[in-house]
mmCIF file of C-alpha atoms in Angstrom:
data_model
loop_
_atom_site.group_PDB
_atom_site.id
_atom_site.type_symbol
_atom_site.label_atom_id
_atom_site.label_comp_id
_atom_site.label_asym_id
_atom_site.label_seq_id
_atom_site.Cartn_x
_atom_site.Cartn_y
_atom_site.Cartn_z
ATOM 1 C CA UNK A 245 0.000 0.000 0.000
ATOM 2 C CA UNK A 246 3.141 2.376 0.945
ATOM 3 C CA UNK A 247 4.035 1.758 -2.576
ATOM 4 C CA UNK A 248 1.248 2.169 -4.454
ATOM 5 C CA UNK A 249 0.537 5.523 -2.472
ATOM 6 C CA UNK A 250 4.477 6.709 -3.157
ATOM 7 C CA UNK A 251 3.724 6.021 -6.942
ATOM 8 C CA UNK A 252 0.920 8.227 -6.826
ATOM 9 C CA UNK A 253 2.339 10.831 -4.849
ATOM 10 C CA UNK A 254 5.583 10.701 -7.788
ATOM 11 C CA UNK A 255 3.027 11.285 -10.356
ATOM 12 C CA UNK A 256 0.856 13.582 -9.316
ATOM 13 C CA UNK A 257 4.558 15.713 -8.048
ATOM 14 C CA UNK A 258 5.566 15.473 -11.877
ATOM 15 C CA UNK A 259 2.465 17.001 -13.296
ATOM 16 C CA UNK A 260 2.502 19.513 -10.537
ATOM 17 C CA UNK A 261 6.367 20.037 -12.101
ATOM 18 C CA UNK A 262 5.457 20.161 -15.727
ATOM 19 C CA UNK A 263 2.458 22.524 -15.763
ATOM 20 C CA UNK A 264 4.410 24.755 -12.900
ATOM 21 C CA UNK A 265 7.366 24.887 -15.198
ATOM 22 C CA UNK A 266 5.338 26.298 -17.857
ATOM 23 C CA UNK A 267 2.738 28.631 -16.103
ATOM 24 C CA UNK A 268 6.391 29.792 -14.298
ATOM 25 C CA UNK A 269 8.301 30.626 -17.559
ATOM 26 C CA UNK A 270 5.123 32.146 -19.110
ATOM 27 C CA UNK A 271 4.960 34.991 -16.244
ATOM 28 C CA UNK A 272 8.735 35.540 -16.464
ATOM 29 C CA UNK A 273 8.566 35.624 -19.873
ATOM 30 C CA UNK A 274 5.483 38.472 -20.222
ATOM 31 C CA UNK A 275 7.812 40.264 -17.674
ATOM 32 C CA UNK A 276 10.516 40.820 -19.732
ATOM 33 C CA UNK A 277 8.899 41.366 -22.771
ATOM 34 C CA UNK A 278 6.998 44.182 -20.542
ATOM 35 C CA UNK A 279 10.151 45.708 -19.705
ATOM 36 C CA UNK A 280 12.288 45.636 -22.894
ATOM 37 C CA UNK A 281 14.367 43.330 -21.132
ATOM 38 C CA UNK A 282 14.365 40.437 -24.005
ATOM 39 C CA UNK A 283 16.255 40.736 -27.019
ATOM 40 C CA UNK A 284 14.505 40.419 -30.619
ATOM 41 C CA UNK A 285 16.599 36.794 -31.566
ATOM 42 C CA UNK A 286 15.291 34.901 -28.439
ATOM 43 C CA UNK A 287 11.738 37.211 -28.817
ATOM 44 C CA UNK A 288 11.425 35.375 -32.153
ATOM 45 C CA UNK A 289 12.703 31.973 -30.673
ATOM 46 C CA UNK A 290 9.343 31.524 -28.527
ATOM 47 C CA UNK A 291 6.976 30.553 -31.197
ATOM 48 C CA UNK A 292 9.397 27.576 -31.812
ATOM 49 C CA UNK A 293 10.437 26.901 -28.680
ATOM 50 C CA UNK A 294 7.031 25.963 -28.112
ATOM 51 C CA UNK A 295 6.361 23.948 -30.917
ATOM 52 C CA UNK A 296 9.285 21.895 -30.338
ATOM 53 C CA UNK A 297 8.267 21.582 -26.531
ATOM 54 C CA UNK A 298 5.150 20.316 -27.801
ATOM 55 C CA UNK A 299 7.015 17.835 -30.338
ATOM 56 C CA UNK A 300 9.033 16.569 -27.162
ATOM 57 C CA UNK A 301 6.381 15.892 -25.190
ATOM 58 C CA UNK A 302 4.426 14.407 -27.732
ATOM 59 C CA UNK A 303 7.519 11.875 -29.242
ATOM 60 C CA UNK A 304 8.172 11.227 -25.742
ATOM 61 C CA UNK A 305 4.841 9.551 -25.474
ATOM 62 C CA UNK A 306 5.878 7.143 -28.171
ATOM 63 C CA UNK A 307 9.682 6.789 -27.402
ATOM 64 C CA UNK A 308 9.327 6.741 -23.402
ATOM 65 C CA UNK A 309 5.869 5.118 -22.500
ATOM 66 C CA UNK A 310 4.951 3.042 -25.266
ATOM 67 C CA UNK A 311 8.832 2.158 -25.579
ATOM 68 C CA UNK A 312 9.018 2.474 -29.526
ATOM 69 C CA UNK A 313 11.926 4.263 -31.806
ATOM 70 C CA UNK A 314 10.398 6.648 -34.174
ATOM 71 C CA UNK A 315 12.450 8.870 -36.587
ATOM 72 C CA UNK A 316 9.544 9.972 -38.234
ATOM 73 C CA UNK A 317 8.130 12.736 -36.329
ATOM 74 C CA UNK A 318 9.266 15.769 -38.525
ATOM 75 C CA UNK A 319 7.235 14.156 -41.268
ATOM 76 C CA UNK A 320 3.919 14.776 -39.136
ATOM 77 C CA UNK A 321 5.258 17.921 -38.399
ATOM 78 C CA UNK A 322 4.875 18.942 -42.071
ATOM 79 C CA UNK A 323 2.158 17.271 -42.309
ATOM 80 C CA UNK A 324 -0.030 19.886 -39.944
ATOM 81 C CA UNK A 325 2.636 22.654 -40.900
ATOM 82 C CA UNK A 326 1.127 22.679 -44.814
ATOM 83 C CA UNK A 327 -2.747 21.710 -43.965
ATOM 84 C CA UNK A 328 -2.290 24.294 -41.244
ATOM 85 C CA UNK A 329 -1.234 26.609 -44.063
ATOM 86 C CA UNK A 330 -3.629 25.724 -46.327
ATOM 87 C CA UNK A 331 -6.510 26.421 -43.927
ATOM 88 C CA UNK A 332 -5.657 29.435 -42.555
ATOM 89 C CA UNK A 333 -5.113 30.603 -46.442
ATOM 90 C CA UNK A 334 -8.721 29.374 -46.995
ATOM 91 C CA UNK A 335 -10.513 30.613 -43.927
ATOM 92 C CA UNK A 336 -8.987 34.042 -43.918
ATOM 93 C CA UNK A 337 -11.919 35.545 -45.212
ATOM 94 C CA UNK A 338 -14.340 33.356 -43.703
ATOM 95 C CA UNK A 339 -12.579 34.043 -40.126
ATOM 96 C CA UNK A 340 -10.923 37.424 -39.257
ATOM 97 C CA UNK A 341 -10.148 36.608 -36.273
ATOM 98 C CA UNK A 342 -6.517 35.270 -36.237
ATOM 99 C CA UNK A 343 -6.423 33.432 -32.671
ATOM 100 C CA UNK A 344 -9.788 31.362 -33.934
ATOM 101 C CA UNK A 345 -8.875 30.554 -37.256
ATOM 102 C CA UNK A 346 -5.232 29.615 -35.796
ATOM 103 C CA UNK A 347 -7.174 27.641 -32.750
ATOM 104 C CA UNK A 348 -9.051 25.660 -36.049
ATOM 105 C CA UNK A 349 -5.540 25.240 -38.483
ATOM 106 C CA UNK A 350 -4.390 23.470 -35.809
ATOM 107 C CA UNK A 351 -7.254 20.951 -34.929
ATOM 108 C CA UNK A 352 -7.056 20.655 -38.717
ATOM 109 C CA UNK A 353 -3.349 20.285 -39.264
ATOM 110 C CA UNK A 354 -3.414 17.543 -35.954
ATOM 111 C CA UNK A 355 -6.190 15.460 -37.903
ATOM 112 C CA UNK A 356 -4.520 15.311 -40.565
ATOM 113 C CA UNK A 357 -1.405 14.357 -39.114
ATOM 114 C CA UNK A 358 -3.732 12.056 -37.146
ATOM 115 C CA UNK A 359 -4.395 9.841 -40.242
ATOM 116 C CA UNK A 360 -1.195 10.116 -41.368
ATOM 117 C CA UNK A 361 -0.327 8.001 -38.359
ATOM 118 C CA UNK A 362 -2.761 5.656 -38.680
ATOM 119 C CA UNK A 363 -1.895 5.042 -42.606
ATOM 120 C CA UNK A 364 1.357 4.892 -41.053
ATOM 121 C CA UNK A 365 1.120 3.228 -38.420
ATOM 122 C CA UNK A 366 -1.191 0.358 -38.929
ATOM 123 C CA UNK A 367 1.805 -1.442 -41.399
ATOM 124 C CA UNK A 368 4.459 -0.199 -39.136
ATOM 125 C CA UNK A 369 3.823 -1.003 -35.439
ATOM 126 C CA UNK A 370 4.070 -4.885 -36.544
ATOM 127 C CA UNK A 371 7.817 -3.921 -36.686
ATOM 128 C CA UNK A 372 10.069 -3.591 -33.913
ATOM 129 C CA UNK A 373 13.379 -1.554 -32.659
ATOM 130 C CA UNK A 374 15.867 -0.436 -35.741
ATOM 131 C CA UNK A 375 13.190 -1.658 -37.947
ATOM 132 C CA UNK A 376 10.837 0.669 -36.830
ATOM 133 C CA UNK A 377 13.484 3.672 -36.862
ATOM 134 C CA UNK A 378 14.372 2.768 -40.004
ATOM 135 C CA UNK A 379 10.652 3.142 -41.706
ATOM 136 C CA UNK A 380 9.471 5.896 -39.723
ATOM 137 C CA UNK A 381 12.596 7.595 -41.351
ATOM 138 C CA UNK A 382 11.414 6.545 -44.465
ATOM 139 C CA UNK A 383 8.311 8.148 -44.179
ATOM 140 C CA UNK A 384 9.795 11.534 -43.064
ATOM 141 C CA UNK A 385 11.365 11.409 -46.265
ATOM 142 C CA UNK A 386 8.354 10.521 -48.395
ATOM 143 C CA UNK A 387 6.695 13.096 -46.952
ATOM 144 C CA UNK A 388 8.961 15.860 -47.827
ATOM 145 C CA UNK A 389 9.261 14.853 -51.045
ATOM 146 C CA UNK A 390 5.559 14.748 -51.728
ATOM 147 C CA UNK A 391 5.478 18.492 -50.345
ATOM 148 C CA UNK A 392 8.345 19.553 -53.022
ATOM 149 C CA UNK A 393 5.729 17.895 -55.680
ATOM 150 C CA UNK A 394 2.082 19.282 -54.147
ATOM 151 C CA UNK A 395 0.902 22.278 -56.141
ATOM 152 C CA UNK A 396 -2.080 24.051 -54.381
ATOM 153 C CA UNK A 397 -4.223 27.242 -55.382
ATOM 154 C CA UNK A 398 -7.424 28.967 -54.386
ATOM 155 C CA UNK A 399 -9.789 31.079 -56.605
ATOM 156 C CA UNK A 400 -13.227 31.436 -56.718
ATOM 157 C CA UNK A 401 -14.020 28.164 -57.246
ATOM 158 C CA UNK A 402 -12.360 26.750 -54.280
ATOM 159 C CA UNK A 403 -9.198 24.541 -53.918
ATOM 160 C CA UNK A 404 -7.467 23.392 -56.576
ATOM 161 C CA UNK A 405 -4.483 20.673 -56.421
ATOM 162 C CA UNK A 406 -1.994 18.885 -58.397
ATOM 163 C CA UNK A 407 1.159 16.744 -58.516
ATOM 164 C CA UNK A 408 4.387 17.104 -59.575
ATOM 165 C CA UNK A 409 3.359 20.325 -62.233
ATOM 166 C CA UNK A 410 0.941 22.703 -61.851
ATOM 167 C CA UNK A 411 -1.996 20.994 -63.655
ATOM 168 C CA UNK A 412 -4.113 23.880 -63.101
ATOM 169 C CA UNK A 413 -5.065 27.959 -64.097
ATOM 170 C CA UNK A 414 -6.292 29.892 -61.264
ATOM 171 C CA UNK A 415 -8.553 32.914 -62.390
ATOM 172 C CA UNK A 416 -8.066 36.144 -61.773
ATOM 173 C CA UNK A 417 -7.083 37.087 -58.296
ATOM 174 C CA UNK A 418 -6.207 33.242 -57.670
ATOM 175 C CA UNK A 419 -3.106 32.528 -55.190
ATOM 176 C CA UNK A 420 -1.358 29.620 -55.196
ATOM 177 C CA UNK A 421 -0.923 28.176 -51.675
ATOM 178 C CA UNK A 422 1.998 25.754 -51.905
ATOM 179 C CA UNK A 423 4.029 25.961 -54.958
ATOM 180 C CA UNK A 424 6.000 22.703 -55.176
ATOM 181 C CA UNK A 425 9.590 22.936 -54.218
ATOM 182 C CA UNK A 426 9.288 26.604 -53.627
ATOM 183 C CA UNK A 427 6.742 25.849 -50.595
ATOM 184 C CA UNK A 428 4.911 28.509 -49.514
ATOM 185 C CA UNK A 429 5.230 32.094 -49.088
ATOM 186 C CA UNK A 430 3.125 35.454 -47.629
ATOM 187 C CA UNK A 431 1.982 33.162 -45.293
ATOM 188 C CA UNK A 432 0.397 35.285 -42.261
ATOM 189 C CA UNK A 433 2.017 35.052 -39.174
ATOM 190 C CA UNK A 434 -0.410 34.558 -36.730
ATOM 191 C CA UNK A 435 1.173 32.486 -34.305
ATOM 192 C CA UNK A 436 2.194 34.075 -30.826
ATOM 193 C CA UNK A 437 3.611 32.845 -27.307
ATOM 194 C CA UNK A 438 0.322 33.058 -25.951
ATOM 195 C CA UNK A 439 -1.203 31.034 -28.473
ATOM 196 C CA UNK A 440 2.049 28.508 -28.103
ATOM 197 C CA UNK A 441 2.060 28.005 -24.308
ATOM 198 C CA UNK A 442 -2.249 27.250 -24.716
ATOM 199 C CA UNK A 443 -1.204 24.564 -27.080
ATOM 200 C CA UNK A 444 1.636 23.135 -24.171
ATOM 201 C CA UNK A 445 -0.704 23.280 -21.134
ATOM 202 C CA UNK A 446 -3.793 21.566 -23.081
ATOM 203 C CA UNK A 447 -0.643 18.964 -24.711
ATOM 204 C CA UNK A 448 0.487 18.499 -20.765
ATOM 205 C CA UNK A 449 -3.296 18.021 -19.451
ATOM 206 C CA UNK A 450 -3.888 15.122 -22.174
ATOM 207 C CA UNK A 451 -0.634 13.084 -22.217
ATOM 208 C CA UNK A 452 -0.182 13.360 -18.264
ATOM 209 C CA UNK A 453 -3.771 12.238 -18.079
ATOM 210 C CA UNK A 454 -3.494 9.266 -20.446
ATOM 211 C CA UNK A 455 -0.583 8.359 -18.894
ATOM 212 C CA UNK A 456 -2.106 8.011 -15.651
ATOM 213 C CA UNK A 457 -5.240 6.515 -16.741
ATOM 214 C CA UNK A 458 -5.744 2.822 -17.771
ATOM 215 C CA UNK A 459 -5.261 3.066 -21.115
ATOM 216 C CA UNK A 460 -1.531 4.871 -20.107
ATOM 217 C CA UNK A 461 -0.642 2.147 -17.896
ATOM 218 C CA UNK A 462 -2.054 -0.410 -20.444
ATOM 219 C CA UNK A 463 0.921 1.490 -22.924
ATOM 220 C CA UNK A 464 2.945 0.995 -20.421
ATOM 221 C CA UNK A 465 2.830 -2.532 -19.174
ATOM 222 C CA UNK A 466 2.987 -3.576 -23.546
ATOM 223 C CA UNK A 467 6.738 -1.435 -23.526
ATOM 224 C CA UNK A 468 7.836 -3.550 -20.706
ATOM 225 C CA UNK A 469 6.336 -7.060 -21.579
ATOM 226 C CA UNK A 470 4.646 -7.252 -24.885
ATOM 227 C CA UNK A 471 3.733 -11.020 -23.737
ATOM 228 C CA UNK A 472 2.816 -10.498 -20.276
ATOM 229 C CA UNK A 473 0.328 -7.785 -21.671
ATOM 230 C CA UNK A 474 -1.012 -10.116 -24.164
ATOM 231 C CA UNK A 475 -1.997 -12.816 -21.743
ATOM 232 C CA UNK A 476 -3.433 -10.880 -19.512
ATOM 233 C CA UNK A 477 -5.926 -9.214 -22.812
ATOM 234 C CA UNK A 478 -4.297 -6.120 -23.310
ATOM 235 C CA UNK A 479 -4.918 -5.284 -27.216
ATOM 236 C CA UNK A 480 -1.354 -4.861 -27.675
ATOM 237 C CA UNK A 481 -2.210 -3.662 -31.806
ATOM 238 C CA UNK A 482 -4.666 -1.471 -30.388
ATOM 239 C CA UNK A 483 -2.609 0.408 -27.364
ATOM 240 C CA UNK A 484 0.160 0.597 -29.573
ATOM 241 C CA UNK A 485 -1.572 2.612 -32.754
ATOM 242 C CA UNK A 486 -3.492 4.707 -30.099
ATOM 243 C CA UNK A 487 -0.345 5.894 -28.780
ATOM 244 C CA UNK A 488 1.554 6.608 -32.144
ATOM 245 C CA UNK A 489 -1.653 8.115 -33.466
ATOM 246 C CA UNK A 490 -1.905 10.621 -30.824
ATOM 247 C CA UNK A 491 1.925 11.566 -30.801
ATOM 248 C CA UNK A 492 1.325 12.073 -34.434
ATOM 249 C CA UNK A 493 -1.911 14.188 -33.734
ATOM 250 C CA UNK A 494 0.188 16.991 -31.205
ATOM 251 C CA UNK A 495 2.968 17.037 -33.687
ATOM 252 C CA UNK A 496 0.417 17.694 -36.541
ATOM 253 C CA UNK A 497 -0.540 20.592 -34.308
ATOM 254 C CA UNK A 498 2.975 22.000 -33.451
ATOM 255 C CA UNK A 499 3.748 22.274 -36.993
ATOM 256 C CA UNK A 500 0.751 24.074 -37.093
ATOM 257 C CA UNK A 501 2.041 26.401 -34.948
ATOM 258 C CA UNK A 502 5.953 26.568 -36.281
ATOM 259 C CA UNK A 503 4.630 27.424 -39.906
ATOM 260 C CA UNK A 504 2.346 30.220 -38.768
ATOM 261 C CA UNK A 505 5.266 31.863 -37.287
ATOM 262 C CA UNK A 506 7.082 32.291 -40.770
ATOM 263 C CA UNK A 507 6.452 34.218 -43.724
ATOM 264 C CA UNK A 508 7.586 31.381 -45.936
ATOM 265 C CA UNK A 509 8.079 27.853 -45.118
ATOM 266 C CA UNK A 510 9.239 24.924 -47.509
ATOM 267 C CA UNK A 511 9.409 21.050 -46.967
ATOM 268 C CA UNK A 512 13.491 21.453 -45.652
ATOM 269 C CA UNK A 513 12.726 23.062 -42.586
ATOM 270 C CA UNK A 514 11.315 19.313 -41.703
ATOM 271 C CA UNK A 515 13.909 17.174 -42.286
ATOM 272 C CA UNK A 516 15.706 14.406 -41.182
ATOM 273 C CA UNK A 517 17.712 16.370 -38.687
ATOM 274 C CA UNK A 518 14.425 17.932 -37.191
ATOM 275 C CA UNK A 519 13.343 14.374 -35.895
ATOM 276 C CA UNK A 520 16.782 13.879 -34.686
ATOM 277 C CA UNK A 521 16.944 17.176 -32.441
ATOM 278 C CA UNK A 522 13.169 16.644 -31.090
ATOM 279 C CA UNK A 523 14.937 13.016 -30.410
ATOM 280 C CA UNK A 524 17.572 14.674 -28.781
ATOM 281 C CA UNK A 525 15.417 16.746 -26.519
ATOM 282 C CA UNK A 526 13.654 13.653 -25.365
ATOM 283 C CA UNK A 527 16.668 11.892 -24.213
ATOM 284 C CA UNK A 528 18.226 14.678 -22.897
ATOM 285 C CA UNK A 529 15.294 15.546 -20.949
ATOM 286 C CA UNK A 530 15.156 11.394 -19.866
ATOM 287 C CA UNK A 531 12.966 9.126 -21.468
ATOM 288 C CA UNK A 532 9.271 9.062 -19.991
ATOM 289 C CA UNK A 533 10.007 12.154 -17.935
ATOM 290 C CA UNK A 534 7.870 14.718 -19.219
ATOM 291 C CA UNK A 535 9.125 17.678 -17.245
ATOM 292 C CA UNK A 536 12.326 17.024 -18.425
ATOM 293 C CA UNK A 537 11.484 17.118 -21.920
ATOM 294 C CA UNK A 538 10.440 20.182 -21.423
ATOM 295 C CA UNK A 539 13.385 21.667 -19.961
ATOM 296 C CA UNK A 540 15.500 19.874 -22.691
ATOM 297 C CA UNK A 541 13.374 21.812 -25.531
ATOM 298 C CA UNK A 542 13.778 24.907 -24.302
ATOM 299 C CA UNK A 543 17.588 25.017 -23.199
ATOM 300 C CA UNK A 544 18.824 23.411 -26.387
ATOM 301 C CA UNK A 545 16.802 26.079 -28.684
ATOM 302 C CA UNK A 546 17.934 28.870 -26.631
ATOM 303 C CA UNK A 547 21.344 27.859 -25.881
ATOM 304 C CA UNK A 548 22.837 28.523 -29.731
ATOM 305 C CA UNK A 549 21.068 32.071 -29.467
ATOM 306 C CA UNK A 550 22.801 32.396 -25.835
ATOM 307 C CA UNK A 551 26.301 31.617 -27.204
ATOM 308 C CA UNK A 552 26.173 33.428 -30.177
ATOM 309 C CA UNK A 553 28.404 35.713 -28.715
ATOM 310 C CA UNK A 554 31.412 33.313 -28.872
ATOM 311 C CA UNK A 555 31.129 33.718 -32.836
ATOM 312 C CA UNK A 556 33.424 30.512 -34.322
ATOM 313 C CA UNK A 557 33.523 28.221 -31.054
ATOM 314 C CA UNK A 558 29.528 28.753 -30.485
ATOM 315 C CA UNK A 559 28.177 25.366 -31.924
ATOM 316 C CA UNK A 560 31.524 23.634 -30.222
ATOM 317 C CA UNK A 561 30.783 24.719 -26.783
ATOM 318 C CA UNK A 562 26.823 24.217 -27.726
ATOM 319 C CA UNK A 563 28.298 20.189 -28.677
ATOM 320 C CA UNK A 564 30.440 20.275 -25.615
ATOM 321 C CA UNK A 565 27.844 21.320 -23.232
ATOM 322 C CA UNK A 566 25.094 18.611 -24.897
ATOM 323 C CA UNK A 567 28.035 15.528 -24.297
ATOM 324 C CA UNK A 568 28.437 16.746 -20.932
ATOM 325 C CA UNK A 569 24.381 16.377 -19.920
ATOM 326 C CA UNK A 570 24.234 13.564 -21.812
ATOM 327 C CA UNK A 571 27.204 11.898 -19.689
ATOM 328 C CA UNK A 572 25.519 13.353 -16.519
ATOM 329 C CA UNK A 573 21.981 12.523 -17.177
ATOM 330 C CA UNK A 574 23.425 8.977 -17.652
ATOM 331 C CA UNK A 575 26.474 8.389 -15.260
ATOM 332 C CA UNK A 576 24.399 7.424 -12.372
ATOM 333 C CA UNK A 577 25.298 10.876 -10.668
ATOM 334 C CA UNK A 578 21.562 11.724 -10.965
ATOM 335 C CA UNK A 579 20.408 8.800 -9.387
ATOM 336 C CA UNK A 580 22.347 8.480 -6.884
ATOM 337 C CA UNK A 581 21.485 12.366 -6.037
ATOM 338 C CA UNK A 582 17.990 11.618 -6.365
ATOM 339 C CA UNK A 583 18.258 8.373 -3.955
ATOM 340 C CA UNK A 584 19.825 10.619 -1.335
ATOM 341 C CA UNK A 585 16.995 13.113 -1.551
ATOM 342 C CA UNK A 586 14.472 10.955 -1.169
ATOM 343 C CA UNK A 587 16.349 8.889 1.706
ATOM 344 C CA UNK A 588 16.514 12.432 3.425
ATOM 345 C CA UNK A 589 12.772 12.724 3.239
ATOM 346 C CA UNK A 590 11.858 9.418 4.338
ATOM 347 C CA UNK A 591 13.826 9.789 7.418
ATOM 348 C CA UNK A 592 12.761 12.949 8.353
ATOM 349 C CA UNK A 593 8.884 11.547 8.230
ATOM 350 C CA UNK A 594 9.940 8.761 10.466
ATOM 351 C CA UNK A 595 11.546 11.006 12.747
ATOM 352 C CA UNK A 596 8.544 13.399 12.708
ATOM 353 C CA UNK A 597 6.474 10.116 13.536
ATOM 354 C CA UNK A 598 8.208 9.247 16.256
ATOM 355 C CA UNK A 599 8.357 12.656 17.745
ATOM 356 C CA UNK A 600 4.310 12.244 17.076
ATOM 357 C CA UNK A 601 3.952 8.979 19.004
#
């Protein structure tokens, strides 16, 4: 019973953690943009700071509770990035109001990445490990070449789309929306920090909540015994595509976010090296700590905009400084920190229960 309640207490300390980390940096942040005390490169590093939060989190979910590699995660990136785009661009006139019609790009641009993960998923989750890396990489790819192809253009008569050459003539007053390999450009930049830390607390409220509900620890007992989990009648298939499918869905809506933030945006800012630094952040941060993740997003976007200063040696020291967390987080230094803490705390409740007796 001491256990269970300890387990509960953990959890319950790490949302506390996650949503005070973000509430926290909000209010510090709104101070210092009150009092001129931010400069304009990290000013126009919050938009992405909090889409890539929001990518953490969200691969976390697949990489640290359901226990699967995915390299694939820039691809549904770009996948919410360009139907975000494309719905904005369509609902402009329909909806002035540039916080609602962002609010609805991204429930569009997460849907669509949504099915994205299920066509993606449903073949891939019967893989495992490298083999799973290895396609979800693949798909990243396909993705981004498919954008470079996609012609789309409104007029009058609606949406018009083609592949690989503009098939179409728009009539007068027309504007293309993505224009193959050029991508897409006078996009409105509606996007703001506000609108970014919204998308983080109602990303924290769902994935901490799944994770402590019964599906979560359904996820959870298929990572650590896929067999165990069957016998028991877990729908291993199902858990499995529920979690990729709703990783998929928040980075659909982060790349919602990150385009809206630009004036043009074409398929290479989601490349392969995209889903290797939101893969970073995640193991940086620790995998299936969600706080951490957090933290990890946030210092590793900042910190080349930080050391900018040092001119030539600012990407060494920025490589030096990640090797040195990543030795740290994994040395046993942290551990063994964290063990002493919590020893600390255990005997000072026994002592205050004896003093109570």
């Amino acid at each position: 019973m001491k256990s269970i309640k300890t387990l509960f207490a953990g959890k319950k300390r790490d949302t506390v953690i996650s949503f005070g980390i973000v509430i926290l940096a909000f209010i510090i942040v709104q101070i210092m943009v009150a009092t001129g005390n931010i400069s304009s490169s990290l000013k126009g590093q919050l938009v992405p700071i909090c889409a890539y939060v929001v990518m953490a989190v969200s691969l976390n979910f697949t990489v640290g509770i359901l226990g699967e590699l995915s390299l694939g995660h820039a691809g549904f990136m770009s996948v919410g990035a360009f139907a975000g785009i494309v719905a904005t661009t369509s609902l402009a006139d329909t909806i002035p109001f540039a916080p609602l019609r962002l609010a609805i790009a991204m429930v569009i641009g997460g849907i669509c990445a949504a099915i994205a993960g299920v066509i993606i998923g449903i073949p891939v989750l019967r893989l495992k490990g490298d083999y799973l890396a290895i396609v979800t990489l693949a798909f990243g790819e396909i993705i981004k070449n498919i954008v470079n192809v996609l012609y789309i253009g409104q007029d009058g008569k609606g949406l018009h789309f083609s592949l690989l050459e503009q098939g179409f003539e728009l009539e007068e007053g027309g504007k293309m929306i993505i224009n193959g390999p050029m991508g897409v450009s006078g996009v409105a930049k509606i996007s703001t920090f506000t609108s970014g830390v919204v998308l983080i607390l109602i990303t924290l409220f769902i994935i901490l909540n799944l994770i402590n509900s019964r599906t979560g620890r359904a996820v959870m007992a298929v990572r650590d015994n896929r067999i165990a989990a069957e016998s028991i009648g877990i729908p291993v298939t199902r858990c499995r595509l529920l979690a990729f499918v709703i990783s998929a869905a928040f980075a659909g809506m982060a790349g919602t976010l990150y385009a809206m933030n630009y004036s043009t945006v074409t398929a290479t800012k989601f490349d392969f090296n995209t889903s290797i630094l939101v893969l970073v952040f995640v193991v940086l941060g620790g995998l299936g700590n969600i706080w951490g993740s957090i933290i990890a997003a946030a210092l590793l976007t900042i910190l080349p905009e930080l050391l900018r200063a040092m001119n030539d040696y600012r990407m060494l020291i920025y490589a030096i400084l990640l090797i040195a967390m990543m030795i740290f987080n994994n040395s046993g230094i942290k551990t063994r920190l964290l063990e002493k803490r919590a020893a600390k705390k255990a005997q000072k409740a026994e002592t205050a229960g004896k003093e109570g007796a």
